[in-house]
Structure formats: structure tokens, C-alpha cells
């Protein structure tokens, strides 16, 4: 009996040891799984890596950054910075205080009316154009390639979008829809589609929206302005003028369905270029002659006979930039390459019935840049191959201009 009892007790002890061992192994396994889950949040199999886009991966919280850290530049010079603001090639305001400029390899932003600038992006060639829908949404094109860049956060981040297929004036009517000459995008600039244009068109067409557009052509000694109201399917002449000048270019702007400002550029000679400017508010039924700049070197302005000196005249011997604010207000620069201070600005504030030439003139023999926030507030930037670019602002509708910034020397 004692021997049998001893054997039973020994068997129970052995079973108890096995049970305790199994419990310990299970506990260790469970503890290891729990620890792994707390560390990574998901299981990674070494022979089959999981993309960060797979559900269960930790979300990325660090936003993408531009190619260089934005740098605030002092008013004069920019020693020690990663990007020098030399030679401004494009300008666009969001309002009187905020806006962008671009140059050869950089885009910069101001929020104090041009006193201080911050370089936001340098991963670009020479900036061809800038356009701002507001103080958050803006676009830039690269000269030559047509590559399109955009920002949706005031310039904190810029990214490539697509390629604009021509060099015409780029303007967005919403975040997704834009026009450049006779091409249109509906997806923010990724893809572009052509809109029909009239045969014999010279220069670029201008579409105010997907239906309403304007174009210019010259047939022998007649200049025609044409209009479409069905997206380019049909075009009809709305202005015809006999001319002795050969049309060499045009600039078209529109700030309403029935509004159009048509600048006709003629011939050049002796650093002079002749040009004319017309405006309609009623879809081309009636036209206002805004400017008639005939010159000795360039001959008569397009649409006018030889020797005709009637009509308002802008200062300067060549046309500068045209900026249209609304159906009544437009500003235009004038350039005189033979003058000590070659740049000037004039304007109309009654739809072109009267023209006022500003009394101030500005140095700089490079391209003149002009942008207006409204009828009173605007920016002017002069350029020169040997001198720094200089920025001026007005709060008096062009009557007075104040120097606010001198950029880096070339």
C-alpha cells in the first residue's frame, strides 16, 4: 500500500510539473506577441516588405518641404542667403499687401507690400508667368519648357502640376479651370485641350471663359477683331479697321463676358514701336479708342492712316505692360529706351474715354513689370542688366509711387 501510494504521488507531481511548464511557455508566447504589437502596430514580414500606403501603417505627419528652406531677405542685398533675388521676370498680386515675384531660378513672396521678401522655392528655371487666384492659390510657369508649378497654401509648398502647351497669357478662373491662349484645362493644369480659333489669327486668342473668347487677324489692309460665344465653334467680326501698318502682335484682356481690351502692335524703328488700344463693354457693338501711339520710327498706329495724330497718346516710345483692373480701370506702362528714365505709367478710369499720363518716371532699361490690386493700389518693378531691380508701390492710383525694395545686383 505504501509503495502504491508513493507511485501515485510521484505521478501527480510529474503531471503538475508538465502543466506548469506548458502554462509558462504559453505565458511567454502571449507576452512576446503583446510586446510586438505595442512596438510597431503591425506585423512586418521580412521577405515581403509592406508599403507605407498599406492600411495599418503609421500615418506620416511630416509635410513635404520645398527644395530649400525659405529665407527672409533684407531690403538691400542678401548676403549669406541660399538664393539671390536677381532680375525679376514675373509679378502677381493677391492683394495690395500680398503677392509673388519670380526670377531666374526662384519664387519669392511678400505679405507686407514688398518691404520684406521670402524665397519660397528654387527648384525652377526662369519664371515666365505668375498668376494668383487669391492669397493661397497661385501658379508659376517655367520659361521655355512651359512647366507649371502650383501652391495651395500661400507658397509654403510648391509642386509641379503639368505643362502649359504655349506661351500665351495664363489665367485661372477657378482652382481647376484655366486658359492660356486657346488651350483650356479643367483639372488644374495636368491636361490641356485646344479650343478652335479663326483661320488667319495673329498672336494669341483670349478666352474669358469656356464660351466667350476674342481673337485678332489681318487680311491685307484690314484688321479684324473677332468674337466667339460658343467656345470657338463660330467666330464673327465685331470690329474692322483699315490700316497701313503691318500688325506684328497683339495683347487681349477681358474682365467680363462682353468686355475686351484690344492692344494692336504695329511696326518698329529707331527704338520706337507704334501701337493702339481699343475697348468695348458691349461685346463689340461699340468701341472706344483708348490710345493712338504713332511714332516717327514705327509709323502709324495699327488701324489709323499715315499722319493721323488724333486720339490720346501714352508716354514712352514703345508699349509697356497692360494691366486691366475692371471694365473701367486699366493701367499701361510706357518705355523710352533713349531716355535717362525710360519707364512711365498711364491710366484710364472711365473705360478709356480719357487717358492720364503719370508725371513720374523710373530708371531701368530692362523689362518693366506692373500689377494692380485695384484702382488705387499697385506694384511696379524696374529691371536693368547692370543695376538691381527696384520695386515701387502706389496707393494713389499711379499719381505717386514710393520705392519700397531694392533687390540683389545682377
C-alpha positions as a LaTeX table, in Angstrom:
\begin{tabular}{lrrr}
\hline
Residue & $x$ (\AA) & $y$ (\AA) & $z$ (\AA) \\
\hline
Unk1 & 0.00 & 0.00 & 0.00 \\
Unk2 & 2.76 & 2.47 & 0.89 \\
Unk3 & 4.54 & 1.71 & $-2.39$ \\
Unk4 & 1.38 & 2.24 & $-4.46$ \\
Unk5 & 0.62 & 5.48 & $-2.65$ \\
Unk6 & 4.19 & 6.71 & $-3.28$ \\
Unk7 & 3.89 & 5.98 & $-7.00$ \\
Unk8 & 0.58 & 7.85 & $-7.27$ \\
Unk9 & 2.03 & 10.91 & $-5.55$ \\
Unk10 & 5.06 & 10.82 & $-7.87$ \\
Unk11 & 2.77 & 10.63 & $-10.92$ \\
Unk12 & 0.72 & 13.58 & $-9.73$ \\
Unk13 & 3.92 & 15.62 & $-9.22$ \\
Unk14 & 5.11 & 14.82 & $-12.76$ \\
Unk15 & 1.74 & 15.84 & $-14.25$ \\
Unk16 & 1.80 & 19.03 & $-12.21$ \\
Unk17 & 5.31 & 19.92 & $-13.50$ \\
Unk18 & 4.23 & 19.36 & $-17.12$ \\
Unk19 & 1.16 & 21.55 & $-16.61$ \\
Unk20 & 3.20 & 24.35 & $-15.03$ \\
Unk21 & 5.75 & 24.14 & $-17.88$ \\
Unk22 & 3.02 & 24.44 & $-20.53$ \\
Unk23 & 1.48 & 27.40 & $-18.70$ \\
Unk24 & 4.88 & 29.15 & $-18.55$ \\
Unk25 & 5.55 & 28.61 & $-22.29$ \\
Unk26 & 2.08 & 29.91 & $-23.20$ \\
Unk27 & 2.56 & 32.94 & $-20.98$ \\
Unk28 & 5.89 & 33.78 & $-22.63$ \\
Unk29 & 4.41 & 33.45 & $-26.11$ \\
Unk30 & 1.48 & 35.69 & $-25.26$ \\
Unk31 & 3.79 & 38.27 & $-23.68$ \\
Unk32 & 6.02 & 38.32 & $-26.77$ \\
Unk33 & 3.04 & 38.88 & $-29.13$ \\
Unk34 & 1.70 & 41.68 & $-26.96$ \\
Unk35 & 5.07 & 43.44 & $-26.87$ \\
Unk36 & 5.48 & 43.24 & $-30.65$ \\
Unk37 & 2.05 & 44.75 & $-31.19$ \\
Unk38 & 2.81 & 47.73 & $-28.96$ \\
Unk39 & 6.08 & 48.47 & $-30.75$ \\
Unk40 & 5.11 & 48.53 & $-34.43$ \\
Unk41 & 1.35 & 48.37 & $-34.65$ \\
Unk42 & 1.54 & 45.79 & $-37.46$ \\
Unk43 & 3.48 & 42.68 & $-38.37$ \\
Unk44 & 6.27 & 43.12 & $-40.91$ \\
Unk45 & 7.34 & 40.08 & $-42.91$ \\
Unk46 & 10.96 & 40.49 & $-43.95$ \\
Unk47 & 10.71 & 38.59 & $-47.22$ \\
Unk48 & 7.71 & 40.71 & $-48.34$ \\
Unk49 & 8.08 & 44.37 & $-47.28$ \\
Unk50 & 4.84 & 46.29 & $-46.74$ \\
Unk51 & 4.37 & 49.67 & $-48.44$ \\
Unk52 & 3.61 & 52.61 & $-46.18$ \\
Unk53 & 0.36 & 53.00 & $-48.12$ \\
Unk54 & $-0.95$ & 49.68 & $-46.77$ \\
Unk55 & $-3.64$ & 50.02 & $-44.14$ \\
Unk56 & $-2.34$ & 49.65 & $-40.61$ \\
Unk57 & 0.93 & 51.52 & $-41.19$ \\
Unk58 & 1.58 & 54.56 & $-39.05$ \\
Unk59 & 0.42 & 57.76 & $-40.87$ \\
Unk60 & 3.05 & 60.27 & $-41.99$ \\
Unk61 & 2.67 & 63.53 & $-40.10$ \\
Unk62 & 5.61 & 65.49 & $-41.53$ \\
Unk63 & 4.54 & 67.51 & $-44.61$ \\
Unk64 & 6.64 & 67.72 & $-47.77$ \\
Unk65 & 9.04 & 70.64 & $-47.77$ \\
Unk66 & 10.38 & 72.77 & $-50.62$ \\
Unk67 & 13.84 & 72.10 & $-52.03$ \\
Unk68 & 15.41 & 74.80 & $-49.85$ \\
Unk69 & 14.50 & 76.35 & $-46.55$ \\
Unk70 & 12.64 & 79.63 & $-47.18$ \\
Unk71 & 14.86 & 82.58 & $-46.38$ \\
Unk72 & 13.81 & 86.09 & $-45.43$ \\
Unk73 & 15.91 & 88.58 & $-47.36$ \\
Unk74 & 16.83 & 92.07 & $-46.14$ \\
Unk75 & 15.68 & 95.10 & $-48.08$ \\
Unk76 & 19.07 & 95.73 & $-49.71$ \\
Unk77 & 21.24 & 92.80 & $-50.72$ \\
Unk78 & 21.00 & 89.24 & $-49.44$ \\
Unk79 & 24.47 & 88.21 & $-48.27$ \\
Unk80 & 24.59 & 84.77 & $-46.70$ \\
Unk81 & 21.30 & 83.56 & $-48.15$ \\
Unk82 & 20.85 & 80.47 & $-50.30$ \\
Unk83 & 19.07 & 82.28 & $-53.13$ \\
Unk84 & 19.74 & 85.74 & $-54.53$ \\
Unk85 & 16.80 & 87.63 & $-55.98$ \\
Unk86 & 18.39 & 88.84 & $-59.19$ \\
Unk87 & 16.47 & 90.01 & $-62.24$ \\
Unk88 & 12.72 & 89.86 & $-61.53$ \\
Unk89 & 10.91 & 88.29 & $-64.50$ \\
Unk90 & 7.31 & 87.95 & $-63.26$ \\
Unk91 & 4.96 & 89.62 & $-60.78$ \\
Unk92 & 1.47 & 88.95 & $-59.45$ \\
Unk93 & $-0.50$ & 90.43 & $-56.55$ \\
Unk94 & $-3.06$ & 88.64 & $-54.42$ \\
Unk95 & $-3.96$ & 91.97 & $-52.81$ \\
Unk96 & $-2.20$ & 95.23 & $-52.03$ \\
Unk97 & $-0.04$ & 93.60 & $-49.33$ \\
Unk98 & 0.46 & 90.01 & $-50.51$ \\
Unk99 & 1.85 & 88.64 & $-53.71$ \\
Unk100 & 4.62 & 86.82 & $-55.55$ \\
Unk101 & 7.53 & 87.59 & $-57.81$ \\
Unk102 & 9.77 & 85.22 & $-59.74$ \\
Unk103 & 13.18 & 85.36 & $-61.35$ \\
Unk104 & 15.91 & 83.18 & $-62.75$ \\
Unk105 & 15.59 & 80.11 & $-60.55$ \\
Unk106 & 13.41 & 81.35 & $-57.69$ \\
Unk107 & 9.93 & 82.33 & $-56.46$ \\
Unk108 & 9.51 & 84.77 & $-53.57$ \\
Unk109 & 6.56 & 86.06 & $-51.54$ \\
Unk110 & 5.72 & 89.16 & $-49.51$ \\
Unk111 & 2.93 & 89.86 & $-47.06$ \\
Unk112 & 3.83 & 93.45 & $-46.22$ \\
Unk113 & 3.55 & 95.14 & $-49.60$ \\
Unk114 & 7.08 & 94.40 & $-50.78$ \\
Unk115 & 9.18 & 95.61 & $-47.84$ \\
Unk116 & 10.38 & 92.10 & $-46.99$ \\
Unk117 & 10.53 & 89.05 & $-49.24$ \\
Unk118 & 10.81 & 85.34 & $-48.50$ \\
Unk119 & 12.23 & 82.97 & $-51.10$ \\
Unk120 & 9.79 & 80.07 & $-51.13$ \\
Unk121 & 11.07 & 77.88 & $-53.93$ \\
Unk122 & 14.22 & 77.46 & $-56.01$ \\
Unk123 & 13.54 & 74.25 & $-57.92$ \\
Unk124 & 12.60 & 76.07 & $-61.11$ \\
Unk125 & 14.28 & 77.69 & $-64.12$ \\
Unk126 & 13.47 & 81.25 & $-65.16$ \\
Unk127 & 9.92 & 82.13 & $-64.14$ \\
Unk128 & 7.85 & 83.09 & $-67.18$ \\
Unk129 & 4.49 & 83.95 & $-65.60$ \\
Unk130 & 2.78 & 84.11 & $-62.24$ \\
Unk131 & $-0.95$ & 84.06 & $-61.55$ \\
Unk132 & $-2.74$ & 84.25 & $-58.18$ \\
Unk133 & $-6.38$ & 83.42 & $-57.63$ \\
Unk134 & $-6.14$ & 84.59 & $-54.01$ \\
Unk135 & $-3.51$ & 84.70 & $-51.25$ \\
Unk136 & $-3.38$ & 80.88 & $-51.04$ \\
Unk137 & $-3.71$ & 79.58 & $-54.62$ \\
Unk138 & $-1.06$ & 80.61 & $-57.12$ \\
Unk139 & 0.72 & 79.23 & $-60.19$ \\
Unk140 & 4.06 & 79.79 & $-61.91$ \\
Unk141 & 5.34 & 78.78 & $-65.33$ \\
Unk142 & 8.89 & 77.98 & $-66.33$ \\
Unk143 & 10.09 & 79.95 & $-69.33$ \\
Unk144 & 10.91 & 77.81 & $-72.35$ \\
Unk145 & 9.63 & 74.47 & $-71.03$ \\
Unk146 & 6.13 & 75.66 & $-70.03$ \\
Unk147 & 6.34 & 73.55 & $-66.87$ \\
Unk148 & 3.58 & 74.54 & $-64.45$ \\
Unk149 & 4.03 & 74.84 & $-60.67$ \\
Unk150 & 1.33 & 75.49 & $-58.10$ \\
Unk151 & 0.76 & 76.20 & $-54.42$ \\
Unk152 & $-2.41$ & 75.84 & $-52.37$ \\
Unk153 & $-1.06$ & 77.10 & $-49.05$ \\
Unk154 & 0.23 & 80.56 & $-49.80$ \\
Unk155 & 3.54 & 79.27 & $-51.13$ \\
Unk156 & 4.65 & 77.19 & $-48.14$ \\
Unk157 & 4.84 & 74.28 & $-50.58$ \\
Unk158 & 5.18 & 74.35 & $-54.37$ \\
Unk159 & 4.78 & 71.33 & $-56.62$ \\
Unk160 & 4.87 & 70.58 & $-60.33$ \\
Unk161 & 1.46 & 70.12 & $-61.92$ \\
Unk162 & 1.85 & 69.72 & $-65.66$ \\
Unk163 & 2.99 & 71.63 & $-68.73$ \\
Unk164 & 1.27 & 74.60 & $-70.38$ \\
Unk165 & 1.47 & 73.95 & $-74.16$ \\
Unk166 & 2.04 & 77.58 & $-75.23$ \\
Unk167 & 3.46 & 80.92 & $-74.07$ \\
Unk168 & 0.17 & 82.86 & $-74.05$ \\
Unk169 & $-1.26$ & 84.75 & $-71.07$ \\
Unk170 & $-2.17$ & 82.25 & $-68.34$ \\
Unk171 & $-5.21$ & 82.97 & $-66.18$ \\
Unk172 & $-7.17$ & 80.74 & $-63.82$ \\
Unk173 & $-10.90$ & 81.28 & $-63.33$ \\
Unk174 & $-11.10$ & 78.65 & $-60.56$ \\
Unk175 & $-8.73$ & 76.20 & $-58.87$ \\
Unk176 & $-9.35$ & 73.70 & $-61.65$ \\
Unk177 & $-10.13$ & 75.73 & $-64.77$ \\
Unk178 & $-7.65$ & 77.93 & $-66.62$ \\
Unk179 & $-6.92$ & 79.27 & $-70.09$ \\
Unk180 & $-3.71$ & 80.05 & $-71.93$ \\
Unk181 & $-4.48$ & 81.43 & $-75.36$ \\
Unk182 & $-6.75$ & 78.86 & $-76.98$ \\
Unk183 & $-5.98$ & 75.95 & $-74.63$ \\
Unk184 & $-8.05$ & 75.07 & $-71.58$ \\
Unk185 & $-7.54$ & 72.88 & $-68.52$ \\
Unk186 & $-10.26$ & 71.53 & $-66.25$ \\
Unk187 & $-8.02$ & 69.66 & $-63.81$ \\
Unk188 & $-5.73$ & 72.39 & $-62.51$ \\
Unk189 & $-3.19$ & 72.20 & $-65.32$ \\
Unk190 & $-2.50$ & 68.48 & $-65.62$ \\
Unk191 & $-4.17$ & 68.09 & $-69.02$ \\
Unk192 & $-4.90$ & 70.74 & $-71.67$ \\
Unk193 & $-7.29$ & 70.76 & $-74.64$ \\
Unk194 & $-7.37$ & 73.07 & $-77.66$ \\
Unk195 & $-10.29$ & 75.37 & $-78.40$ \\
Unk196 & $-11.00$ & 76.28 & $-82.07$ \\
Unk197 & $-9.67$ & 79.59 & $-83.38$ \\
Unk198 & $-10.43$ & 81.54 & $-86.58$ \\
Unk199 & $-8.30$ & 81.00 & $-89.67$ \\
Unk200 & $-5.58$ & 83.58 & $-90.18$ \\
Unk201 & $-5.46$ & 84.52 & $-86.49$ \\
Unk202 & $-2.42$ & 86.53 & $-85.44$ \\
Unk203 & $-0.94$ & 86.42 & $-81.97$ \\
Unk204 & $-2.86$ & 84.62 & $-79.23$ \\
Unk205 & $-6.59$ & 84.30 & $-78.70$ \\
Unk206 & $-8.06$ & 85.14 & $-75.30$ \\
Unk207 & $-10.87$ & 83.18 & $-73.66$ \\
Unk208 & $-12.65$ & 84.90 & $-70.80$ \\
Unk209 & $-14.43$ & 81.62 & $-70.05$ \\
Unk210 & $-15.25$ & 78.38 & $-71.84$ \\
Unk211 & $-17.75$ & 80.12 & $-74.15$ \\
Unk212 & $-16.57$ & 83.70 & $-74.68$ \\
Unk213 & $-13.35$ & 84.50 & $-76.49$ \\
Unk214 & $-11.60$ & 87.11 & $-78.65$ \\
Unk215 & $-9.07$ & 86.98 & $-81.49$ \\
Unk216 & $-7.38$ & 89.32 & $-83.99$ \\
Unk217 & $-6.33$ & 88.86 & $-87.59$ \\
Unk218 & $-5.14$ & 91.00 & $-90.51$ \\
Unk219 & $-6.40$ & 90.39 & $-94.05$ \\
Unk220 & $-4.41$ & 92.56 & $-96.47$ \\
Unk221 & $-5.06$ & 96.17 & $-95.35$ \\
Unk222 & $-7.86$ & 95.32 & $-92.89$ \\
Unk223 & $-7.52$ & 94.46 & $-89.21$ \\
Unk224 & $-10.37$ & 92.44 & $-87.75$ \\
Unk225 & $-11.33$ & 91.73 & $-84.15$ \\
Unk226 & $-13.44$ & 88.57 & $-83.86$ \\
Unk227 & $-15.61$ & 87.20 & $-81.08$ \\
Unk228 & $-16.92$ & 83.75 & $-80.18$ \\
Unk229 & $-19.77$ & 82.94 & $-77.80$ \\
Unk230 & $-19.78$ & 79.17 & $-78.26$ \\
Unk231 & $-16.29$ & 78.10 & $-77.25$ \\
Unk232 & $-14.68$ & 78.81 & $-80.62$ \\
Unk233 & $-17.05$ & 76.87 & $-82.83$ \\
Unk234 & $-18.10$ & 80.07 & $-84.57$ \\
Unk235 & $-16.33$ & 83.42 & $-84.84$ \\
Unk236 & $-17.76$ & 86.69 & $-86.11$ \\
Unk237 & $-16.04$ & 90.04 & $-86.81$ \\
Unk238 & $-17.03$ & 92.75 & $-84.34$ \\
Unk239 & $-14.54$ & 95.42 & $-85.40$ \\
Unk240 & $-12.83$ & 96.08 & $-88.75$ \\
Unk241 & $-10.36$ & 98.90 & $-89.38$ \\
Unk242 & $-8.37$ & 99.79 & $-92.45$ \\
Unk243 & $-4.66$ & 100.05 & $-91.72$ \\
Unk244 & $-1.41$ & 100.95 & $-93.44$ \\
Unk245 & 0.61 & 99.39 & $-90.61$ \\
Unk246 & 1.54 & 95.73 & $-90.52$ \\
Unk247 & 0.24 & 94.03 & $-87.41$ \\
Unk248 & 3.19 & 92.50 & $-85.54$ \\
Unk249 & 1.46 & 91.49 & $-82.31$ \\
Unk250 & $-1.48$ & 92.00 & $-80.00$ \\
Unk251 & $-2.48$ & 91.87 & $-76.35$ \\
Unk252 & $-6.05$ & 90.95 & $-75.36$ \\
Unk253 & $-7.58$ & 91.17 & $-71.89$ \\
Unk254 & $-11.17$ & 90.66 & $-70.74$ \\
Unk255 & $-12.77$ & 91.20 & $-67.32$ \\
Unk256 & $-16.37$ & 90.42 & $-68.27$ \\
Unk257 & $-18.41$ & 88.39 & $-70.72$ \\
Unk258 & $-18.92$ & 91.42 & $-73.01$ \\
Unk259 & $-15.69$ & 93.23 & $-72.09$ \\
Unk260 & $-12.49$ & 93.34 & $-74.15$ \\
Unk261 & $-9.36$ & 95.49 & $-74.24$ \\
Unk262 & $-7.52$ & 95.04 & $-77.56$ \\
Unk263 & $-3.95$ & 96.32 & $-77.94$ \\
Unk264 & $-2.66$ & 96.24 & $-81.53$ \\
Unk265 & 1.11 & 96.42 & $-82.01$ \\
Unk266 & 2.50 & 97.76 & $-85.26$ \\
Unk267 & 5.94 & 98.30 & $-86.73$ \\
Unk268 & 9.22 & 99.35 & $-85.07$ \\
Unk269 & 12.19 & 101.53 & $-85.93$ \\
Unk270 & 14.70 & 103.77 & $-84.15$ \\
Unk271 & 13.83 & 102.18 & $-80.75$ \\
Unk272 & 10.18 & 103.16 & $-81.34$ \\
Unk273 & 7.12 & 100.94 & $-81.74$ \\
Unk274 & 3.68 & 102.14 & $-82.82$ \\
Unk275 & 0.54 & 100.73 & $-81.17$ \\
Unk276 & $-3.14$ & 101.38 & $-80.49$ \\
Unk277 & $-5.58$ & 100.36 & $-77.76$ \\
Unk278 & $-9.36$ & 99.85 & $-78.05$ \\
Unk279 & $-12.04$ & 98.91 & $-75.51$ \\
Unk280 & $-15.58$ & 97.55 & $-75.67$ \\
Unk281 & $-18.07$ & 96.94 & $-72.87$ \\
Unk282 & $-20.94$ & 95.62 & $-75.01$ \\
Unk283 & $-19.45$ & 92.66 & $-76.81$ \\
Unk284 & $-18.05$ & 94.65 & $-79.70$ \\
Unk285 & $-21.13$ & 96.63 & $-80.71$ \\
Unk286 & $-19.34$ & 99.89 & $-79.88$ \\
Unk287 & $-15.65$ & 100.62 & $-79.40$ \\
Unk288 & $-13.75$ & 103.29 & $-77.51$ \\
Unk289 & $-10.38$ & 104.37 & $-78.90$ \\
Unk290 & $-8.18$ & 104.50 & $-75.80$ \\
Unk291 & $-4.68$ & 105.11 & $-77.21$ \\
Unk292 & $-3.19$ & 106.01 & $-80.60$ \\
Unk293 & 0.61 & 105.89 & $-80.37$ \\
Unk294 & 2.02 & 106.58 & $-83.82$ \\
Unk295 & 5.79 & 107.17 & $-83.89$ \\
Unk296 & 8.33 & 108.54 & $-86.34$ \\
Unk297 & 10.31 & 105.31 & $-86.30$ \\
Unk298 & 7.43 & 102.84 & $-86.25$ \\
Unk299 & 4.99 & 104.70 & $-88.46$ \\
Unk300 & 1.24 & 104.94 & $-87.93$ \\
Unk301 & $-0.54$ & 103.04 & $-85.18$ \\
Unk302 & $-2.45$ & 99.97 & $-86.40$ \\
Unk303 & $-5.91$ & 100.94 & $-87.63$ \\
Unk304 & $-5.00$ & 104.55 & $-88.41$ \\
Unk305 & $-3.85$ & 106.32 & $-91.61$ \\
Unk306 & $-0.44$ & 107.85 & $-92.18$ \\
Unk307 & $-0.06$ & 111.19 & $-90.45$ \\
Unk308 & $-3.06$ & 110.74 & $-88.16$ \\
Unk309 & $-2.25$ & 112.36 & $-84.82$ \\
Unk310 & $-5.74$ & 112.22 & $-83.28$ \\
Unk311 & $-6.53$ & 110.28 & $-80.11$ \\
Unk312 & $-4.92$ & 110.04 & $-76.68$ \\
Unk313 & $-1.21$ & 109.19 & $-76.51$ \\
Unk314 & 0.64 & 107.26 & $-73.82$ \\
Unk315 & 4.11 & 108.39 & $-72.73$ \\
Unk316 & 7.14 & 106.49 & $-73.98$ \\
Unk317 & 8.13 & 105.42 & $-77.48$ \\
Unk318 & 7.25 & 101.74 & $-77.00$ \\
Unk319 & 4.36 & 99.95 & $-75.25$ \\
Unk320 & 4.88 & 98.69 & $-71.73$ \\
Unk321 & 2.77 & 96.15 & $-69.80$ \\
Unk322 & $-1.03$ & 96.41 & $-69.92$ \\
Unk323 & $-2.92$ & 95.64 & $-66.70$ \\
Unk324 & $-6.72$ & 95.71 & $-66.69$ \\
Unk325 & $-8.41$ & 96.02 & $-63.29$ \\
Unk326 & $-12.08$ & 96.12 & $-64.31$ \\
Unk327 & $-14.34$ & 97.36 & $-67.10$ \\
Unk328 & $-13.46$ & 100.98 & $-66.29$ \\
Unk329 & $-9.90$ & 100.89 & $-65.00$ \\
Unk330 & $-6.75$ & 99.95 & $-66.89$ \\
Unk331 & $-3.07$ & 100.87 & $-66.47$ \\
Unk332 & $-0.33$ & 100.72 & $-69.07$ \\
Unk333 & 3.40 & 101.25 & $-68.91$ \\
Unk334 & 5.38 & 103.19 & $-71.45$ \\
Unk335 & 9.04 & 102.69 & $-72.35$ \\
Unk336 & 11.55 & 105.13 & $-73.87$ \\
Unk337 & 14.89 & 103.35 & $-74.48$ \\
Unk338 & 16.53 & 106.65 & $-75.49$ \\
Unk339 & 15.55 & 108.43 & $-72.24$ \\
Unk340 & 17.53 & 108.70 & $-68.99$ \\
Unk341 & 14.49 & 107.42 & $-67.09$ \\
Unk342 & 12.82 & 105.16 & $-69.62$ \\
Unk343 & 9.76 & 103.93 & $-67.69$ \\
Unk344 & 6.40 & 105.58 & $-67.04$ \\
Unk345 & 2.79 & 104.64 & $-66.30$ \\
Unk346 & $-0.55$ & 105.98 & $-67.56$ \\
Unk347 & $-4.15$ & 105.00 & $-66.91$ \\
Unk348 & $-7.83$ & 105.35 & $-67.61$ \\
Unk349 & $-10.56$ & 105.13 & $-65.00$ \\
Unk350 & $-13.59$ & 105.73 & $-67.19$ \\
Unk351 & $-13.34$ & 102.83 & $-69.62$ \\
Unk352 & $-10.97$ & 104.63 & $-71.97$ \\
Unk353 & $-12.84$ & 107.88 & $-72.55$ \\
Unk354 & $-9.94$ & 109.80 & $-71.04$ \\
Unk355 & $-6.28$ & 108.89 & $-70.52$ \\
Unk356 & $-3.97$ & 110.26 & $-67.82$ \\
Unk357 & $-0.19$ & 110.15 & $-68.13$ \\
Unk358 & 1.63 & 109.85 & $-64.83$ \\
Unk359 & 4.23 & 112.50 & $-64.08$ \\
Unk360 & 6.81 & 110.17 & $-62.51$ \\
Unk361 & 9.43 & 108.27 & $-64.50$ \\
Unk362 & 11.74 & 105.44 & $-63.45$ \\
Unk363 & 15.21 & 104.14 & $-64.27$ \\
Unk364 & 15.92 & 100.66 & $-65.66$ \\
Unk365 & 16.48 & 99.58 & $-69.26$ \\
Unk366 & 15.13 & 96.03 & $-68.82$ \\
Unk367 & 11.57 & 94.72 & $-68.81$ \\
Unk368 & 9.04 & 96.78 & $-66.83$ \\
Unk369 & 6.62 & 94.79 & $-64.63$ \\
Unk370 & 3.26 & 96.16 & $-63.46$ \\
Unk371 & 0.49 & 94.75 & $-61.28$ \\
Unk372 & $-2.55$ & 96.37 & $-59.68$ \\
Unk373 & $-4.69$ & 95.15 & $-56.77$ \\
Unk374 & $-7.43$ & 97.68 & $-57.51$ \\
Unk375 & $-7.87$ & 101.16 & $-58.98$ \\
Unk376 & $-5.58$ & 102.71 & $-56.35$ \\
Unk377 & $-3.03$ & 100.15 & $-55.13$ \\
Unk378 & $-0.36$ & 98.56 & $-57.27$ \\
Unk379 & 3.25 & 97.47 & $-57.73$ \\
Unk380 & 5.86 & 98.46 & $-60.28$ \\
Unk381 & 9.23 & 96.70 & $-60.73$ \\
Unk382 & 12.02 & 98.02 & $-62.94$ \\
Unk383 & 14.87 & 95.86 & $-64.28$ \\
Unk384 & 18.32 & 96.52 & $-65.66$ \\
Unk385 & 21.23 & 94.38 & $-66.87$ \\
Unk386 & 23.73 & 96.28 & $-64.75$ \\
Unk387 & 21.68 & 97.61 & $-61.83$ \\
Unk388 & 19.47 & 95.87 & $-59.23$ \\
Unk389 & 15.76 & 95.53 & $-59.84$ \\
Unk390 & 13.74 & 98.08 & $-57.86$ \\
Unk391 & 10.16 & 97.89 & $-56.60$ \\
Unk392 & 7.77 & 100.83 & $-56.22$ \\
Unk393 & 4.23 & 100.89 & $-54.88$ \\
Unk394 & 1.31 & 103.28 & $-55.29$ \\
Unk395 & $-1.73$ & 103.90 & $-53.10$ \\
Unk396 & $-2.92$ & 106.85 & $-55.17$ \\
Unk397 & $-3.83$ & 105.16 & $-58.42$ \\
Unk398 & $-0.48$ & 105.90 & $-60.05$ \\
Unk399 & $-0.17$ & 109.57 & $-59.10$ \\
Unk400 & 2.61 & 108.90 & $-56.59$ \\
Unk401 & 5.00 & 105.94 & $-56.33$ \\
Unk402 & 7.20 & 105.01 & $-53.37$ \\
Unk403 & 10.38 & 102.95 & $-53.57$ \\
Unk404 & 9.97 & 100.01 & $-51.16$ \\
Unk405 & 12.63 & 97.45 & $-52.11$ \\
Unk406 & 15.95 & 97.16 & $-53.93$ \\
Unk407 & 16.75 & 93.59 & $-54.99$ \\
Unk408 & 20.13 & 91.89 & $-55.44$ \\
Unk409 & 22.57 & 93.25 & $-58.00$ \\
Unk410 & 22.97 & 91.25 & $-61.24$ \\
\hline
\end{tabular}
